[in-house]
Tab-separated table of C-alpha atoms in Angstrom:
chain	number	residue	atom	x	y	z
A	1	MET	CA	0.059	0.002	0.006
A	2	LYS	CA	2.986	2.326	0.833
A	3	ARG	CA	4.717	1.479	-2.562
A	4	LEU	CA	1.237	2.536	-4.291
A	5	LEU	CA	0.979	5.758	-2.488
A	6	ASN	CA	4.298	6.522	-3.255
A	7	ILE	CA	3.663	5.873	-7.181
A	8	ILE	CA	0.406	7.902	-7.255
A	9	VAL	CA	2.471	10.887	-5.336
A	10	VAL	CA	5.155	10.750	-7.810
A	11	LEU	CA	2.916	10.776	-10.758
A	12	ALA	CA	0.881	13.460	-9.501
A	13	LEU	CA	4.187	15.347	-9.071
A	14	GLY	CA	4.946	14.621	-12.771
A	15	ILE	CA	1.924	15.466	-14.115
A	16	LEU	CA	1.973	18.983	-12.230
A	17	THR	CA	5.536	19.641	-13.287
A	18	ILE	CA	4.280	18.914	-17.115
A	19	THR	CA	1.535	21.266	-16.733
A	20	SER	CA	2.925	23.791	-14.707
A	21	CYS	CA	5.428	25.333	-17.129
A	22	GLU	CA	5.930	24.592	-20.760
A	23	LYS	CA	9.717	25.118	-20.606
A	24	GLU	CA	9.927	22.419	-17.604
A	25	ALA	CA	7.898	20.034	-19.692
A	26	GLU	CA	10.207	20.255	-22.804
A	27	THR	CA	13.398	20.198	-20.469
A	28	GLY	CA	12.407	18.039	-17.782
A	29	SER	CA	13.504	18.015	-14.000
A	30	GLU	CA	16.619	19.930	-13.222
A	31	ALA	CA	20.017	18.008	-12.353
A	32	SER	CA	21.772	18.468	-9.023
A	33	SER	CA	25.506	18.260	-8.421
A	34	ASN	CA	24.799	16.509	-4.917
A	35	PRO	CA	21.713	13.860	-5.745
A	36	LYS	CA	20.662	11.592	-2.839
A	37	VAL	CA	18.719	8.358	-2.821
A	38	ASP	CA	16.517	7.775	0.281
A	39	MET	CA	15.313	4.648	-0.697
A	40	ILE	CA	14.372	2.549	-3.613
A	41	ASP	CA	11.038	0.461	-3.623
A	42	PRO	CA	11.023	-2.649	-3.740
A	43	GLY	CA	14.912	-3.500	-2.560
A	44	ARG	CA	14.708	-6.438	-4.777
A	45	ALA	CA	12.698	-8.060	-7.562
A	46	PRO	CA	12.882	-9.809	-11.027
A	47	SER	CA	13.158	-8.285	-14.295
A	48	ASN	CA	10.105	-6.127	-15.599
A	49	GLU	CA	9.141	-4.947	-12.153
A	50	VAL	CA	8.226	-1.251	-11.681
A	51	LEU	CA	10.853	0.727	-8.818
A	52	THR	CA	10.434	3.854	-7.525
A	53	VAL	CA	13.394	5.698	-6.365
A	54	THR	CA	12.951	8.651	-3.783
A	55	GLY	CA	15.657	11.155	-2.443
A	56	THR	CA	16.864	14.812	-3.157
A	57	GLY	CA	17.846	16.255	-6.023
A	58	ILE	CA	17.697	13.216	-8.265
A	59	GLY	CA	16.115	15.170	-11.287
A	60	GLY	CA	17.421	15.474	-14.708
A	61	VAL	CA	18.342	11.821	-15.062
A	62	THR	CA	19.626	10.782	-18.224
A	63	SER	CA	20.866	7.312	-18.001
A	64	ILE	CA	19.870	4.241	-15.852
A	65	VAL	CA	22.280	1.323	-16.076
A	66	PHE	CA	22.420	-1.990	-14.109
A	67	ASP	CA	26.049	-2.589	-13.836
A	68	LYS	CA	26.182	-6.456	-14.157
A	69	ASP	CA	26.833	-6.516	-17.686
A	70	ASN	CA	26.004	-2.999	-17.977
A	71	ILE	CA	22.468	-3.386	-18.872
A	72	SER	CA	20.728	0.085	-19.520
A	73	ALA	CA	17.178	0.854	-18.479
A	74	SER	CA	14.641	2.660	-20.582
A	75	PHE	CA	12.467	5.291	-18.518
A	76	ASN	CA	10.167	8.261	-19.286
A	77	PRO	CA	11.504	11.612	-17.962
A	78	ASN	CA	7.842	12.663	-17.274
A	79	PHE	CA	8.395	10.120	-14.489
A	80	ASN	CA	11.537	12.073	-12.944
A	81	THR	CA	11.135	14.789	-10.635
A	82	ASP	CA	13.693	16.075	-7.952
A	83	ASN	CA	12.393	13.977	-5.396
A	84	ALA	CA	11.492	10.558	-7.263
A	85	LEU	CA	12.213	8.350	-10.327
A	86	ILE	CA	10.059	5.744	-11.658
A	87	PHE	CA	11.134	2.822	-14.211
A	88	ARG	CA	11.251	-0.840	-14.821
A	89	ILE	CA	13.788	-3.342	-14.409
A	90	PRO	CA	15.107	-4.290	-17.876
A	91	VAL	CA	13.849	-7.589	-19.124
A	92	ASP	CA	17.485	-8.549	-19.901
A	93	ALA	CA	18.871	-7.567	-16.675
A	94	VAL	CA	21.394	-10.064	-15.011
A	95	PRO	CA	20.214	-11.754	-11.722
A	96	GLY	CA	22.275	-11.014	-8.609
A	97	GLU	CA	23.255	-8.413	-6.165
A	98	GLN	CA	24.628	-5.112	-8.317
A	99	ASN	CA	24.287	-1.326	-8.422
A	100	ILE	CA	21.985	0.571	-10.283
A	101	VAL	CA	23.969	3.533	-11.795
A	102	PHE	CA	22.047	6.900	-12.324
A	103	ARG	CA	23.453	9.761	-14.316
A	104	ASN	CA	22.300	13.013	-14.377
A	105	SER	CA	22.555	16.203	-17.219
A	106	LYS	CA	25.488	17.743	-15.099
A	107	GLY	CA	27.269	14.246	-15.609
A	108	VAL	CA	26.934	13.337	-12.112
A	109	GLU	CA	26.628	9.639	-11.198
A	110	PHE	CA	25.018	8.138	-8.213
A	111	LYS	CA	24.397	4.485	-7.526
A	112	VAL	CA	21.901	2.376	-5.560
A	113	PRO	CA	22.503	-1.170	-4.441
A	114	PHE	CA	19.835	-3.480	-5.866
A	115	ASN	CA	19.242	-7.351	-6.115
A	116	VAL	CA	17.817	-8.505	-9.158
A	117	LEU	CA	15.667	-11.767	-8.609
A	118	GLY	CA	16.018	-14.291	-11.249
A	119	LEU	CA	13.676	-17.166	-12.253
A	120	PRO	CA	15.044	-20.687	-11.121
A	121	ALA	CA	17.060	-22.589	-13.795
A	122	ILE	CA	17.668	-26.289	-13.465
A	123	THR	CA	20.830	-27.703	-15.560
A	124	ASP	CA	21.116	-31.226	-14.104
A	125	VAL	CA	19.374	-33.743	-12.016
A	126	SER	CA	20.775	-36.474	-9.767
A	127	ASN	CA	17.921	-38.813	-11.381
A	128	TYR	CA	15.213	-38.792	-13.687
A	129	ASN	CA	13.369	-41.964	-11.897
A	130	PHE	CA	11.988	-41.901	-8.633
A	131	SER	CA	9.628	-43.883	-5.954
A	132	ALA	CA	7.583	-42.493	-3.316
A	133	GLY	CA	9.696	-41.480	-0.471
A	134	THR	CA	13.062	-41.099	-2.467
A	135	ASN	CA	15.069	-37.424	-2.696
A	136	ILE	CA	16.414	-35.908	-6.282
A	137	THR	CA	18.498	-33.170	-6.069
A	138	LEU	CA	18.140	-30.741	-8.785
A	139	THR	CA	21.118	-28.432	-9.691
A	140	GLY	CA	21.249	-24.957	-11.490
A	141	LYS	CA	20.953	-21.408	-10.373
A	142	ASN	CA	18.628	-19.002	-8.442
A	143	LEU	CA	17.211	-21.790	-6.214
A	144	GLY	CA	18.214	-20.232	-2.693
A	145	ASP	CA	14.908	-18.599	-2.440
A	146	VAL	CA	12.686	-21.621	-3.951
A	147	SER	CA	9.400	-21.564	-1.757
A	148	LYS	CA	7.228	-24.120	-3.626
A	149	VAL	CA	7.734	-27.074	-5.861
A	150	VAL	CA	4.709	-29.081	-7.272
A	151	PHE	CA	4.135	-31.832	-10.069
A	152	ARG	CA	3.352	-29.802	-13.470
A	153	GLY	CA	-0.076	-28.713	-13.093
A	154	GLN	CA	-0.748	-29.926	-9.455
A	155	THR	CA	-1.265	-28.495	-6.080
A	156	ALA	CA	0.047	-30.663	-3.439
A	157	GLU	CA	3.639	-29.357	-2.557
A	158	LEU	CA	6.692	-31.486	-2.471
A	159	GLN	CA	8.709	-31.537	0.598
A	160	ILE	CA	11.723	-29.129	0.283
A	161	VAL	CA	14.640	-31.198	1.950
A	162	SER	CA	17.571	-28.559	1.210
A	163	LYS	CA	18.339	-25.804	-0.792
A	164	THR	CA	21.098	-23.566	-1.663
A	165	GLU	CA	21.757	-21.119	-4.556
A	166	THR	CA	22.703	-23.951	-6.848
A	167	THR	CA	21.405	-27.029	-5.484
A	168	LEU	CA	17.592	-27.926	-4.686
A	169	THR	CA	16.740	-31.431	-3.204
A	170	VAL	CA	13.267	-32.481	-2.894
A	171	LYS	CA	11.288	-35.460	-1.321
A	172	MET	CA	9.184	-37.341	-4.278
A	173	PRO	CA	5.626	-38.373	-2.844
A	174	ALA	CA	3.614	-41.028	-4.032
A	175	THR	CA	1.627	-40.185	-7.231
A	176	SER	CA	-0.761	-41.832	-9.993
A	177	LEU	CA	1.400	-40.087	-12.729
A	178	ALA	CA	3.682	-42.074	-14.964
A	179	GLN	CA	5.958	-38.998	-15.874
A	180	THR	CA	5.606	-35.676	-14.902
A	181	LYS	CA	7.701	-32.172	-15.204
A	182	LEU	CA	8.003	-29.946	-11.973
A	183	ASP	CA	6.792	-26.134	-11.300
A	184	ILE	CA	9.229	-24.379	-9.363
A	185	THR	CA	8.337	-20.972	-7.671
A	186	ASN	CA	10.777	-18.756	-6.342
A	187	GLU	CA	10.408	-14.849	-5.253
A	188	ALA	CA	11.206	-14.100	-9.327
A	189	GLY	CA	8.112	-16.018	-10.480
A	190	THR	CA	7.378	-19.931	-11.311
A	191	ILE	CA	9.241	-22.053	-14.102
A	192	THR	CA	8.567	-25.379	-15.448
A	193	THR	CA	11.314	-27.856	-15.666
A	194	SER	CA	12.255	-28.939	-18.999
A	195	GLN	CA	13.572	-32.253	-17.662
A	196	GLU	CA	10.727	-34.906	-16.994
A	197	PHE	CA	10.720	-37.403	-14.004
A	198	VAL	CA	9.369	-40.941	-13.947
A	199	CYS	CA	7.482	-42.671	-11.329
A	200	ILE	CA	9.114	-46.199	-11.194
A	201	ASP	CA	6.262	-47.233	-9.160
A	202	ASN	CA	3.888	-46.930	-12.229
A	203	ALA	CA	6.445	-48.284	-14.863
A	204	PHE	CA	6.847	-51.900	-16.316
A	205	LEU	CA	9.958	-53.344	-14.886
A	206	ILE	CA	13.038	-54.931	-16.299
A	207	PHE	CA	15.845	-54.549	-14.015
A	208	THR	CA	15.618	-52.334	-11.058
A	209	ASP	CA	18.149	-53.954	-8.483
A	210	ASP	CA	17.296	-57.232	-9.908
A	211	TYR	CA	15.535	-58.964	-12.463
A	212	GLN	CA	11.678	-58.062	-12.558
A	213	ASN	CA	8.393	-59.601	-14.161
A	214	GLY	CA	10.070	-62.522	-15.419
A	215	PHE	CA	13.213	-61.669	-17.081
A	216	VAL	CA	16.531	-63.178	-16.424
A	217	ASN	CA	20.121	-62.669	-17.624
A	218	GLY	CA	20.258	-63.513	-21.492
A	219	SER	CA	23.562	-62.536	-22.430
A	220	TRP	CA	26.026	-63.906	-24.524
A	221	GLY	CA	29.260	-62.940	-22.446
A	222	PRO	CA	29.680	-62.775	-18.648
A	223	ALA	CA	27.000	-60.869	-16.996
A	224	GLU	CA	25.398	-60.532	-13.640
A	225	VAL	CA	23.643	-58.614	-10.822
A	226	SER	CA	26.427	-56.573	-9.056
A	227	ALA	CA	26.703	-54.339	-6.199
A	228	THR	CA	29.999	-52.596	-7.455
A	229	PHE	CA	28.006	-49.620	-8.962
A	230	SER	CA	24.397	-48.464	-8.803
A	231	LYS	CA	22.346	-45.264	-10.075
A	232	SER	CA	19.291	-46.215	-8.191
A	233	GLY	CA	19.154	-48.487	-5.104
A	234	THR	CA	22.108	-50.634	-4.314
A	235	LYS	CA	22.724	-52.925	-7.201
A	236	SER	CA	22.992	-52.803	-11.413
A	237	PHE	CA	23.166	-55.511	-13.935
A	238	LYS	CA	27.066	-55.854	-14.981
A	239	ALA	CA	27.569	-57.096	-18.383
A	240	THR	CA	31.377	-57.511	-19.772
A	241	TYR	CA	32.179	-57.139	-23.243
A	242	MET	CA	35.184	-59.570	-23.829
A	243	LYS	CA	37.743	-57.810	-26.448
A	244	GLY	CA	36.504	-58.770	-29.805
A	245	ASN	CA	33.732	-61.043	-29.147
A	246	TRP	CA	31.049	-58.852	-30.807
A	247	SER	CA	28.480	-60.156	-27.982
A	248	ALA	CA	24.796	-58.981	-27.158
A	249	ASP	CA	24.424	-58.782	-23.573
A	250	GLY	CA	21.022	-58.314	-21.824
A	251	PHE	CA	17.959	-59.612	-20.832
A	252	ALA	CA	15.321	-62.274	-21.515
A	253	ASN	CA	11.804	-63.251	-20.949
A	254	TRP	CA	11.687	-66.880	-22.470
A	255	ASP	CA	8.241	-67.742	-21.420
A	256	PRO	CA	5.553	-66.270	-22.082
A	257	GLY	CA	7.580	-63.077	-23.218
A	258	ILE	CA	6.117	-59.350	-23.126
A	259	PRO	CA	2.905	-58.972	-25.588
A	260	TYR	CA	2.730	-55.601	-27.342
A	261	SER	CA	0.961	-52.895	-25.070
A	262	ALA	CA	-0.173	-49.585	-26.312
A	263	ASP	CA	0.463	-48.481	-22.670
A	264	TYR	CA	4.337	-48.336	-23.072
A	265	LYS	CA	5.519	-45.407	-24.607
A	266	TYR	CA	9.258	-45.378	-23.955
A	267	LEU	CA	12.084	-47.865	-23.282
A	268	SER	CA	14.303	-46.232	-20.494
A	269	PHE	CA	17.432	-46.885	-18.850
A	270	TRP	CA	20.796	-45.601	-17.363
A	271	VAL	CA	24.069	-47.034	-18.270
A	272	LYS	CA	27.561	-46.348	-16.886
A	273	GLY	CA	30.272	-46.364	-19.573
A	274	GLY	CA	33.846	-48.284	-19.458
A	275	VAL	CA	37.082	-47.847	-20.283
A	276	GLU	CA	36.532	-46.189	-23.558
A	277	SER	CA	33.636	-44.190	-25.159
A	278	HIS	CA	31.697	-46.617	-27.517
A	279	THR	CA	28.769	-46.785	-29.698
A	280	PHE	CA	26.383	-49.713	-28.733
A	281	TYR	CA	23.282	-51.234	-30.346
A	282	ILE	CA	19.779	-51.936	-28.972
A	283	THR	CA	18.759	-55.427	-30.616
A	284	GLY	CA	15.462	-57.564	-29.724
A	285	ASP	CA	14.513	-60.694	-31.260
A	286	GLN	CA	11.147	-59.043	-32.411
A	287	ARG	CA	12.699	-56.377	-34.320
A	288	ALA	CA	13.064	-56.593	-38.028
A	289	GLY	CA	16.534	-57.693	-37.840
A	290	GLY	CA	16.268	-60.205	-35.063
A	291	TYR	CA	18.297	-60.511	-31.889
A	292	GLY	CA	21.966	-60.221	-32.535
A	293	ASN	CA	25.153	-58.681	-33.522
A	294	SER	CA	23.733	-57.547	-37.235
A	295	ASP	CA	21.198	-55.037	-36.774
A	296	ARG	CA	22.786	-51.529	-36.249
A	297	THR	CA	19.505	-49.360	-36.486
A	298	ALA	CA	19.084	-48.363	-33.020
A	299	PRO	CA	22.799	-47.220	-31.954
A	300	ILE	CA	23.233	-45.231	-28.625
A	301	GLU	CA	26.521	-43.465	-27.628
A	302	VAL	CA	27.951	-44.576	-24.371
A	303	PRO	CA	30.530	-41.906	-22.795
A	304	ALA	CA	33.164	-43.588	-20.867
A	305	ASN	CA	32.988	-44.093	-17.096
A	306	VAL	CA	29.942	-41.777	-16.405
A	307	TRP	CA	26.497	-42.888	-16.200
A	308	THR	CA	24.346	-41.436	-19.151
A	309	TYR	CA	20.543	-41.577	-19.217
A	310	PHE	CA	18.495	-42.960	-22.361
A	311	LYS	CA	14.696	-42.277	-22.794
A	312	ILE	CA	13.897	-44.061	-26.277
A	313	ARG	CA	10.263	-44.196	-27.887
A	314	LEU	CA	9.338	-47.682	-28.399
A	315	SER	CA	7.447	-46.551	-31.431
A	316	ASP	CA	11.108	-45.958	-32.823
A	317	LEU	CA	12.355	-49.031	-31.400
A	318	GLU	CA	9.629	-51.400	-32.716
A	319	LEU	CA	10.395	-54.140	-30.382
A	320	TRP	CA	7.342	-56.041	-31.749
A	321	LYS	CA	7.761	-55.327	-35.155
A	322	LYS	CA	7.510	-59.323	-36.023
A	323	GLY	CA	4.065	-59.472	-34.406
A	324	GLY	CA	5.132	-61.643	-31.441
A	325	PRO	CA	5.999	-61.062	-28.049
A	326	PHE	CA	9.354	-60.108	-27.413
A	327	LYS	CA	11.524	-62.364	-25.597
A	328	GLN	CA	14.933	-60.691	-25.669
A	329	LEU	CA	16.422	-57.153	-25.162
A	330	GLY	CA	20.147	-56.512	-25.507
A	331	PHE	CA	22.685	-54.270	-26.457
A	332	TRP	CA	25.770	-55.208	-28.553
A	333	ILE	CA	29.070	-53.820	-29.762
A	334	PRO	CA	31.256	-54.624	-32.905
A	335	GLY	CA	34.395	-55.530	-30.909
A	336	PRO	CA	35.839	-53.850	-28.585
A	337	ASP	CA	38.883	-53.700	-30.138
A	338	ASN	CA	41.142	-52.517	-27.460
A	339	GLN	CA	40.524	-54.399	-24.257
A	340	ASP	CA	37.324	-55.738	-22.237
A	341	GLU	CA	34.690	-53.344	-21.441
A	342	THR	CA	32.509	-53.589	-18.440
A	343	LEU	CA	29.052	-51.782	-18.503
A	344	TYR	CA	26.424	-51.286	-15.646
A	345	PHE	CA	22.852	-50.849	-16.390
A	346	ASP	CA	20.279	-49.712	-13.934
A	347	ASP	CA	16.474	-48.840	-13.867
A	348	VAL	CA	15.683	-50.424	-17.483
A	349	ILE	CA	11.930	-49.908	-17.787
A	350	PHE	CA	9.127	-49.160	-19.959
A	351	ILE	CA	7.270	-46.121	-19.217
A	352	LYS	CA	3.621	-45.782	-19.669
């Protein structure tokens, strides 16, 4: 209310200034050799917000610059009197603590400290998959003042476990959603993440900590459930590709197999690469090329020694192309040529 009254008063002063004297209307308020700012309201705000500066001798302003990357703010001189100035934060102002630098027609500069608030921005996530009660850590910027996180379009708030300027950890609740983005709110406003999160509780599981839904090890080479590395839980599927073997390692459901269902939209999985980066190929017994090491129509690039997330449309993979229930799903490599390579697969699922 106080801010509104200030704006009304300043606007009234501006109107009086315009109408009281034709010369003043042409030249604007007079500059001072000793401008003094008493207050800027609000003291922190996002881009495009209206700011009101009050003080003495602050007329005759010719330029306003936010000094983080020197972003200029446009303003109407009619809203600048000896005691007040109204202008908007530029839409491209850089978020963070900085000075607003004013210069008047006498060449005198004066500054006001200000904090431009930035919308949350998410650049990385600890996992795309979750079960009820698990924590997900989001990495990015402008996260220290986050006040609310919800599933996109929902109202129930997720528990914020911890937050810093660059990280935000939330506890994921039970949900009937198969996959969802997050709406994240801070002082600057609300954004929707580009990242989409998958509730494993509502997915069809092939491997999560162990074989699921009748699947077993269907590998040509050495493979096993391993506790050496995991992306979720405590275990992953360890597949070793022997030098020069051209083997296909993966999963099998020999009986009855997995019939086609339009409910399944994506195959997703995490894989931790080996010593070198390699191109692997997804293979399946009901794909057009059959199961084995001749089908190169579904390549994936697996970087060395890091976990990489894949989410592939089942309509592109055509695991049921031949018409029957699929019984084999694997990953093969032509080689490897230089040494044995060991990969770790986790959270191998169909997303509905």
